[in-house]
Coordinates of C-alpha atoms in Angstrom, one line a residue:
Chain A
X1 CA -70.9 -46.6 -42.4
X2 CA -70.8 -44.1 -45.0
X3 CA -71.0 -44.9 -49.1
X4 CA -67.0 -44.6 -49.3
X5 CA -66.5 -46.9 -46.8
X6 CA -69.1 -49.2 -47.7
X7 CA -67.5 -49.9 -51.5
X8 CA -64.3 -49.6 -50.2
X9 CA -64.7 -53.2 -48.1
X10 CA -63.4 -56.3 -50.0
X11 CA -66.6 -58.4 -49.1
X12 CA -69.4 -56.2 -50.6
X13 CA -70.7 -58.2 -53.7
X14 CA -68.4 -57.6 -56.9
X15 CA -70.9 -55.1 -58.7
X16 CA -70.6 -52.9 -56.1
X17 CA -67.6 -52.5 -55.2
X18 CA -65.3 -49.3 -56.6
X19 CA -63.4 -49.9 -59.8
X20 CA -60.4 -49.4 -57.9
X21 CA -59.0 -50.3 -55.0
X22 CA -60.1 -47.8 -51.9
X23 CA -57.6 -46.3 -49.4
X24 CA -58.6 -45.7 -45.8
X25 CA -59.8 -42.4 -46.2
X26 CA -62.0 -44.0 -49.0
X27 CA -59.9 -42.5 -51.9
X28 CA -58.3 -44.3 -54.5
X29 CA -55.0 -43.7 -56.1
X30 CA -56.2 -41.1 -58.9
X31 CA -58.7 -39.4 -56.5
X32 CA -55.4 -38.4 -54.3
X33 CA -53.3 -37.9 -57.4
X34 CA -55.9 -35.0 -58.6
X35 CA -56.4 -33.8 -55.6
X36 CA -52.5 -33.3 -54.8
X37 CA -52.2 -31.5 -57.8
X38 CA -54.8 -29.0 -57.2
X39 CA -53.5 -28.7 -53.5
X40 CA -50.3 -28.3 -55.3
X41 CA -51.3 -25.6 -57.9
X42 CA -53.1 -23.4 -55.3
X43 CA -50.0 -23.7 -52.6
X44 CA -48.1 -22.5 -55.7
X45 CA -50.1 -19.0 -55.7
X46 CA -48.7 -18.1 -51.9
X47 CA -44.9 -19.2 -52.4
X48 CA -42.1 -16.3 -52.4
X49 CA -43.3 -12.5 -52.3
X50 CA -41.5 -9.9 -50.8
X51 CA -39.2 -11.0 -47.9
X52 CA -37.3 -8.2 -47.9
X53 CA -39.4 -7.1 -44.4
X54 CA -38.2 -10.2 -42.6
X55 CA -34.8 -8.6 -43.1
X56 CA -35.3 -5.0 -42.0
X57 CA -37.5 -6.4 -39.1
X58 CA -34.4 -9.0 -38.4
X59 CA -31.9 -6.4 -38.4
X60 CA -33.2 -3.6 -36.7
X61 CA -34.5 -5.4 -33.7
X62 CA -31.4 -6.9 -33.1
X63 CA -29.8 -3.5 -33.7
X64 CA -32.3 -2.0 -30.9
X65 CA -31.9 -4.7 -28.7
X66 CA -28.1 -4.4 -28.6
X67 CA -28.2 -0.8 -28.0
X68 CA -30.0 -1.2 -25.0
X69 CA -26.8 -2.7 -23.3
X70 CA -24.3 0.7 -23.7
X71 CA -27.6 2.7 -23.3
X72 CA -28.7 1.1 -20.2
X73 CA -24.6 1.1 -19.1
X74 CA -25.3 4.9 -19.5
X75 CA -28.5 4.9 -17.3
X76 CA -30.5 6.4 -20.3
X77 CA -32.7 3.5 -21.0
X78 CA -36.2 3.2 -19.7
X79 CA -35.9 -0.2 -18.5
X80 CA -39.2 -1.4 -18.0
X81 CA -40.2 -0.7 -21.7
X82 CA -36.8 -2.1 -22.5
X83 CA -38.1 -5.5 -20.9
X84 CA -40.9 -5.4 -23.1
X85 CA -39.4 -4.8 -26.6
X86 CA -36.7 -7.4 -25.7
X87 CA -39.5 -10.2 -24.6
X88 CA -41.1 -8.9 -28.0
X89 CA -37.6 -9.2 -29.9
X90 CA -36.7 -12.7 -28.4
X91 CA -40.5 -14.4 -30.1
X92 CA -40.0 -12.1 -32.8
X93 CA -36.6 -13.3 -33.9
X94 CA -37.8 -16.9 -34.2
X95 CA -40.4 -15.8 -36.7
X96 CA -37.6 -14.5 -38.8
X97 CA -35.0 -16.9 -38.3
X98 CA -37.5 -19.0 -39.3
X99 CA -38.0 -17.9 -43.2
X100 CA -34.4 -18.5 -42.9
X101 CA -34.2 -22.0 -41.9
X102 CA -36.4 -22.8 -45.0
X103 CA -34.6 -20.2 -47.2
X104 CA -37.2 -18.1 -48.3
X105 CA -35.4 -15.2 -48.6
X106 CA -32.6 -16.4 -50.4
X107 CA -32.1 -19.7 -51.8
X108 CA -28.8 -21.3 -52.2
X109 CA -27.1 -20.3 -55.5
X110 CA -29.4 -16.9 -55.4
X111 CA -28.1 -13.6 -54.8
X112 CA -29.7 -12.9 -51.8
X113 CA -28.7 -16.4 -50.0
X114 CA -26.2 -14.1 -48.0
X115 CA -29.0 -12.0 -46.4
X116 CA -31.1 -15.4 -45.5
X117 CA -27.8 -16.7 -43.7
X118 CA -27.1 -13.1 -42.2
X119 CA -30.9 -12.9 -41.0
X120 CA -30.7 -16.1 -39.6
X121 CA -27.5 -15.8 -37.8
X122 CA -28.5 -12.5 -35.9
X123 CA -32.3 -13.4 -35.4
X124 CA -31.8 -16.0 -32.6
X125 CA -28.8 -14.5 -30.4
X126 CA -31.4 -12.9 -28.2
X127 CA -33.0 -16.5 -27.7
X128 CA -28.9 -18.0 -26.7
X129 CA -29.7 -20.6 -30.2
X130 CA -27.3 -20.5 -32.8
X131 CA -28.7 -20.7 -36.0
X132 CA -27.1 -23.3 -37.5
X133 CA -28.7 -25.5 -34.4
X134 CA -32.1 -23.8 -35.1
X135 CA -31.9 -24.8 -38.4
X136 CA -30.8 -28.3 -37.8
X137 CA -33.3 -29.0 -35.4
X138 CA -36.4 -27.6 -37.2
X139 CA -35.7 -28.9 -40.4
X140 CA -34.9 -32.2 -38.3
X141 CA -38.4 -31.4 -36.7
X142 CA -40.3 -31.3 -40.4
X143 CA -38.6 -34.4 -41.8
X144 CA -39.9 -36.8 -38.9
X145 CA -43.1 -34.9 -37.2
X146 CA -44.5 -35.9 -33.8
X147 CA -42.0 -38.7 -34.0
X148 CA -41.0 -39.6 -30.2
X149 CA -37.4 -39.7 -30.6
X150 CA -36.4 -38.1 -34.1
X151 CA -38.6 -35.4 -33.6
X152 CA -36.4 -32.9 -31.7
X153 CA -39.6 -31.3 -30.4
X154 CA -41.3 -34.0 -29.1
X155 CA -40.1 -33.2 -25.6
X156 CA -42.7 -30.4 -26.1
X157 CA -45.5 -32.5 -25.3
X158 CA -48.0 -32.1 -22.8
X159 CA -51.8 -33.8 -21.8
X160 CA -53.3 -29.5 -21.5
X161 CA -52.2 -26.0 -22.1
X162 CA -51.2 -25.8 -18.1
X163 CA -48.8 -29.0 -18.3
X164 CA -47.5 -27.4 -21.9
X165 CA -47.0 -23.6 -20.1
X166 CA -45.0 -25.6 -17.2
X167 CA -43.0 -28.0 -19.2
X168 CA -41.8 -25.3 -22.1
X169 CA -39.8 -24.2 -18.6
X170 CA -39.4 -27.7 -16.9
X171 CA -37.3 -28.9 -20.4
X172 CA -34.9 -26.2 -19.9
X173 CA -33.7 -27.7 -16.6
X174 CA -30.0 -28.6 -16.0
X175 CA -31.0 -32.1 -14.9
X176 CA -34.0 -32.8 -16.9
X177 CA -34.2 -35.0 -19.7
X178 CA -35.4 -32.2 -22.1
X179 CA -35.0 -30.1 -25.6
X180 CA -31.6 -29.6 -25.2
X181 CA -30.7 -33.2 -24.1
X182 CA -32.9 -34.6 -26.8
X183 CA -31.1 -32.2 -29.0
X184 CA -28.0 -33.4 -28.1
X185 CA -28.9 -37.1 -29.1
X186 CA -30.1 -36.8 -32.4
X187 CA -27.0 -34.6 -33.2
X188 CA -25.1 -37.7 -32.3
X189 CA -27.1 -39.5 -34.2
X190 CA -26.8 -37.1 -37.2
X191 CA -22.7 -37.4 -37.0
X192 CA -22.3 -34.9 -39.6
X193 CA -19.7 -31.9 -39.9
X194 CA -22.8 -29.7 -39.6
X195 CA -24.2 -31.3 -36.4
X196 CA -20.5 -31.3 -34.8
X197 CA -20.6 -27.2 -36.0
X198 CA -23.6 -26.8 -34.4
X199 CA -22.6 -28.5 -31.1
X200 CA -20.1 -25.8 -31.0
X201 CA -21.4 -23.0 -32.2
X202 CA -23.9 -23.9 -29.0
X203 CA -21.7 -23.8 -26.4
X204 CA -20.0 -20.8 -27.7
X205 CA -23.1 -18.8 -27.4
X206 CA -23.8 -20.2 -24.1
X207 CA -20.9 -18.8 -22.8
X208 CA -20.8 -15.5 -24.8
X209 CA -23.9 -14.9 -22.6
X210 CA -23.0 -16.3 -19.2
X211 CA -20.0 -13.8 -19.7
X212 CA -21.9 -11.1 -20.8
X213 CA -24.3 -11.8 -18.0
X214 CA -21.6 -12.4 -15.4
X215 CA -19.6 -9.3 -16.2
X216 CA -22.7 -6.9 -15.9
X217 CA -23.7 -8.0 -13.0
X218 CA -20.5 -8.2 -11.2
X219 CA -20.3 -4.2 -12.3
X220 CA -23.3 -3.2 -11.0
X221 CA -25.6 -4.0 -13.8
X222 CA -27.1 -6.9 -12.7
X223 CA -31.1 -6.0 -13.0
X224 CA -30.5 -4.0 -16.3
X225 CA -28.7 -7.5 -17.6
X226 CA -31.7 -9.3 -16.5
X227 CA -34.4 -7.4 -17.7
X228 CA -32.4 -7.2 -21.5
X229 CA -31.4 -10.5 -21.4
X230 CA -31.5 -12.8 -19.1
X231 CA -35.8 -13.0 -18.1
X232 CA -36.7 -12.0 -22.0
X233 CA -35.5 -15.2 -23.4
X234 CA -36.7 -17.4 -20.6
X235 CA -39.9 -15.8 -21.6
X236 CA -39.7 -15.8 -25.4
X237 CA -38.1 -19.3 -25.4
X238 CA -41.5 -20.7 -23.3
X239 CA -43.4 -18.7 -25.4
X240 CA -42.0 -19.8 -28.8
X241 CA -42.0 -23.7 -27.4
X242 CA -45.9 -23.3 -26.4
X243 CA -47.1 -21.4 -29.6
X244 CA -44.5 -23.4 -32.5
X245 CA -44.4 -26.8 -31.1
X246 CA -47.0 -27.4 -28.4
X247 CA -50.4 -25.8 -30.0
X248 CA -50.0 -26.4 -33.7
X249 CA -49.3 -30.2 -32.8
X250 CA -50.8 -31.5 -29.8
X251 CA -51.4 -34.4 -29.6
X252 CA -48.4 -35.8 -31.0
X253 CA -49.2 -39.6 -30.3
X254 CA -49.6 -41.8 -33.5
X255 CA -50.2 -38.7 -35.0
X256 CA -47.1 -38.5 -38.3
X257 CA -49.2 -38.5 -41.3
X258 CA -49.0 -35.7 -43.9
X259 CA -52.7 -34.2 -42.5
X260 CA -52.4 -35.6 -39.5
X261 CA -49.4 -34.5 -37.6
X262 CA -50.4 -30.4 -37.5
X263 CA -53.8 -29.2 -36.1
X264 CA -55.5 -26.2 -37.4
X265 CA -56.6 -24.6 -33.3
X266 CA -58.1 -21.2 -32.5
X267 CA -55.6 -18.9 -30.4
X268 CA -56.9 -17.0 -27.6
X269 CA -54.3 -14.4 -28.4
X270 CA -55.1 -14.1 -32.0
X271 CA -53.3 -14.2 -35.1
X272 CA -50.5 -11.8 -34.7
X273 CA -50.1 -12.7 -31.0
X274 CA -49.9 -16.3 -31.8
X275 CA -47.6 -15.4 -34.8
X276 CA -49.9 -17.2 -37.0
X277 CA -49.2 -20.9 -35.6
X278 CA -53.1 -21.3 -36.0
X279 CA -52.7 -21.8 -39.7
X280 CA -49.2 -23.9 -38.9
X281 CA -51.0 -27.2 -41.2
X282 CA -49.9 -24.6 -44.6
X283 CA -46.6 -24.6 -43.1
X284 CA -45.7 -28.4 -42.7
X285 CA -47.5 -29.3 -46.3
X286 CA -45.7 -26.6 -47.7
X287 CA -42.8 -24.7 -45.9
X288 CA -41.7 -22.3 -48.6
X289 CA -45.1 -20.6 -48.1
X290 CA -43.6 -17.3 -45.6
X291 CA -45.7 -16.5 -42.2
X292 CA -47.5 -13.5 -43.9
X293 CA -49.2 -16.1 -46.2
X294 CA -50.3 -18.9 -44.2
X295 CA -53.3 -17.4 -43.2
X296 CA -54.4 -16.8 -46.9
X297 CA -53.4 -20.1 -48.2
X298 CA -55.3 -22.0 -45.8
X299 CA -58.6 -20.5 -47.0
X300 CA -57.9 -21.3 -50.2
X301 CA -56.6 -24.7 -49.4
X302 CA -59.2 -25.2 -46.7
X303 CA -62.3 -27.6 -48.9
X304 CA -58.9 -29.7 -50.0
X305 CA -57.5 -30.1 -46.2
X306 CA -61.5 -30.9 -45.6
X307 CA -61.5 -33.5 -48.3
X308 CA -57.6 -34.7 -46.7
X309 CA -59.1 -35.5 -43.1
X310 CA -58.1 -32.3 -41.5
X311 CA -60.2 -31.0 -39.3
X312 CA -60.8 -27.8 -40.1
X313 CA -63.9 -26.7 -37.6
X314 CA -62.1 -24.2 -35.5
X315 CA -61.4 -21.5 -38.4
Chain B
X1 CA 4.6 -39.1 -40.1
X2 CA 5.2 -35.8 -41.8
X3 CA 5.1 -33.0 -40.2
X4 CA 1.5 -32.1 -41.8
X5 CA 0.0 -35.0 -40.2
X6 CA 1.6 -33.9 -36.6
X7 CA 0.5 -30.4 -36.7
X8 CA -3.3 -32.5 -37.8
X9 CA -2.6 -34.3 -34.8
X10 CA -1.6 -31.8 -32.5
X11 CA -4.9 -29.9 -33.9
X12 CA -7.1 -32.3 -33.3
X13 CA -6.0 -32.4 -29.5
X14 CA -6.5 -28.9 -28.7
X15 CA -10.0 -29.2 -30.4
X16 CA -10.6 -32.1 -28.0
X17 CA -8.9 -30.5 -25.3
X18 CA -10.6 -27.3 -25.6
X19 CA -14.4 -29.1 -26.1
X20 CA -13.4 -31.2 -22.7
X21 CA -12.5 -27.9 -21.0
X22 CA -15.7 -26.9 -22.4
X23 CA -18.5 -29.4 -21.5
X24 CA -16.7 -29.6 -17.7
X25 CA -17.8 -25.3 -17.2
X26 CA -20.8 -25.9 -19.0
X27 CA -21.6 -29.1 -16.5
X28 CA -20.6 -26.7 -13.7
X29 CA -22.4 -23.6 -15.1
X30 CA -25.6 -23.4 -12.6
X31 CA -23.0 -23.3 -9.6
X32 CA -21.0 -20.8 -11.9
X33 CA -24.2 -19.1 -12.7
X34 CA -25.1 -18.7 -8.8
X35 CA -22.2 -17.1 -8.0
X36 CA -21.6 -15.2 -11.8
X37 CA -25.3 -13.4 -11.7
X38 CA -27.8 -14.1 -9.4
X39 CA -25.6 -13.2 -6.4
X40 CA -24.8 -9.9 -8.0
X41 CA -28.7 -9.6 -8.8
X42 CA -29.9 -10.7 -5.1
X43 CA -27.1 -7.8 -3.7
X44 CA -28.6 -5.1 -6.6
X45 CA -32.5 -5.9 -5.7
X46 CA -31.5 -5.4 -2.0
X47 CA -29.9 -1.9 -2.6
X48 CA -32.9 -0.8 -5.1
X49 CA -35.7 -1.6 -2.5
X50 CA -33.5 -0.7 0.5
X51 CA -33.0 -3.7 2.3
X52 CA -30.5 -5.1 4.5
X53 CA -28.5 -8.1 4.8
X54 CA -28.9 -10.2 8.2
X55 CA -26.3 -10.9 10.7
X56 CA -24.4 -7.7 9.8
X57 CA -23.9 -9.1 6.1
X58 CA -22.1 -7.0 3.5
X59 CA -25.2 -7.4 1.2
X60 CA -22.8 -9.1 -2.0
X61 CA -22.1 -11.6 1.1
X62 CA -25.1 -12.8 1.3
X63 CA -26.1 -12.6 -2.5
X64 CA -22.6 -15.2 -2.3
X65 CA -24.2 -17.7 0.1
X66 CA -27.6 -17.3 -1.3
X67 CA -26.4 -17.7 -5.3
X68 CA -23.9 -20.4 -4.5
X69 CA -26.1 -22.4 -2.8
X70 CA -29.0 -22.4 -5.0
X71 CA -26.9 -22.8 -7.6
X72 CA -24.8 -25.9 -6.1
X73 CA -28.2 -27.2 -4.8
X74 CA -29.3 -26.7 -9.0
X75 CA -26.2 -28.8 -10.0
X76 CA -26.7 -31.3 -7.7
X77 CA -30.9 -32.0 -8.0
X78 CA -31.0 -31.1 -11.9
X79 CA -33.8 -28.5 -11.0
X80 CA -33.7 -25.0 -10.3
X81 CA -36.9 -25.5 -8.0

């Protein structure tokens, strides 16, 4: 039993016992107070920057990506790198989207909140997810973490990296109790004018792309619709479910504290491959932090997170 | 009622109609889906890797039976495999 422990029990003799009363991590009130504030005043250091490369990044993949459809209509597009840069666009619009949801490239009442929305709104098309769903959901996602049935990304879980691979496609099943299901409940739940929009907005896009899909393919551009559209976003959506929600919090069980309910894990793929979800903890304490940061904050956050019970062994 | 309150009314139907409408092709879409792309695709990938239809097929014939199938079979069982 360590020293903490040992003053924080209530039958150790009077005189040594702590002045004040010990929590289970063997802090008391102050301790934690002091220590918030510090967290607080470094996380301070990594908010806002320039975000303005979120919104050329945003924009001109999406502007690329939707060329290829005319171009490949044309039979000028190299389809097999076409597949690539699409799989690339469909992750790579979450990551921008993203800042979005949390507005941190343009806050409400700023003059930039129109380029937030706008990145937003054309950022997740690849993927078929509105953005007024993405944003729902994720925010829904940070307000009750790893909770079985209000966190809309619990269906995410897995026992192993295999089972997590398997179920990122098993969830998007017609039949299958999954994300979009689970979506739909807590949206019901939610009731509001903004969950009802997002319903919508949903199903709007889902059949914007089973047209678009359907009326390729019955002209003769069935594998070109596939490779652009169809296979990229089953790919970037499984991808995006393993490294966002599976990785950064597995396992999810009991697991909702503050520095309990994100894990700091070492990717095989790195940090840019695993579009810096190893550093995710930085994230759920503090989502105005942008992606770029992350990585820097934790270091400097790192001996606090120690102090917090995070374990903080593998980086 | 005035006549603001009926056209609300008759608003709110075709939202409601148009949602109903809505969820019923979206609870049909893997069928739809079958028959809207993969057939299509299973007819396309035949012709690019020169390969022929059985039983004297047109090639979009059997991309039909194969699509609508696998996609009925998908509405029916929940699962695409």
């Amino acid at each position: 039993m360590s020293e903490q422990e040992l003053l924080a029990r209530s039958d150790a003799p009077a005189a040594d016992r702590a002045a004040f009363p010990l929590g289970p991590d063997g802090m008391d009130r102050y301790t934690r107070r002091d220590l918030r504030k510090e967290e607080i005043a470094i996380a301070r250091q990594f908010h806002g920057g320039a975000m303005w490369p979120y919104a050329v990044a945003a924009f001109g993949c999406f502007a690329i990506w939707l060329s290829f459809f005319p171009l490949a209509i044309m039979g000028v597009l190299n389809l097999p790198l076409a597949f690539v840069l699409s799989c690339i666009f469909c992750v790579g619009g979450y990551v921008t989207s993203h800042e979005a949801m949390h507005s941190n490239i343009g806050r409400p009442g700023t003059n930039t909140r129109w380029l937030n929305e706008a990145v937003g709104a054309v950022s997740t098309i690849p993927i078929v997810f509105p953005f007024s769903m993405a944003r729902l959901m994720h925010l829904e996602h940070h307000y009750h973490t790893n909770h079985p049935d209000k966190d809309p990304d619990y269906t995410d879980e897995a026992p192993n990296m295999w089972a997590a691979w398997y179920k990122t496609w098993y969830n998007r099943q017609p039949g299958v109790d999954g994300s979009i299901h689970h979506y739909k409940r807590i949206l019901a739940d939610m009731g509001t004018p903004e969950a009802r929009r997002a319903l919508v907005e949903t199903m709007l896009l889902q059949l914007v792309f089973m047209g678009t899909l359907f009326t390729m393919a019955w002209n003769g551009y069935a594998i070109e619709a596939a490779l652009i559209w169809w296979l990229p976003r089953h790919i970037g959506l499984s991808y995006i479910r393993f490294f966002l929600s599976w990785a950064p919090h597995h396992p999810r069980e009991g697991k909702t504290g503050r520095y309990e309910n994100t894990n700091v894990f070492k990717s095989r793929v790195g940090h840019i491959l695993s579009m810096g979800m190893q550093y995710h903890v930085v994230h759920h304490l503090y989502p105005g932090i942008p992606n770029h940061r992350t990585k820097e904050a934790y270091y400097a956050l790192k001996p606090i997170l120690k102090v917090r019970g995070v374990d903080v062994s593998p980086l | 009622m005035n006549p603001s309150n009926i056209a609300y009314l008759n608003g709110l139907w075709e939202v409601n109609a148009m949602a109903t409408v809505l969820k019923q092709v979206l609870a049909w879409m893997p069928f739809f889906f079958g028959i809207g792309f993969i057939a299509p695709l299973v007819a396309q990938m035949m012709v690019l890797w020169d390969i022929p239809a059985p039983f004297g097929m047109s090639r979009i014939a059997f991309g039909l039976i194969i699509g609508g199938s696998w996609g009925l079979v998908a509405n029916i069982r929940g699962r695409w495999l």
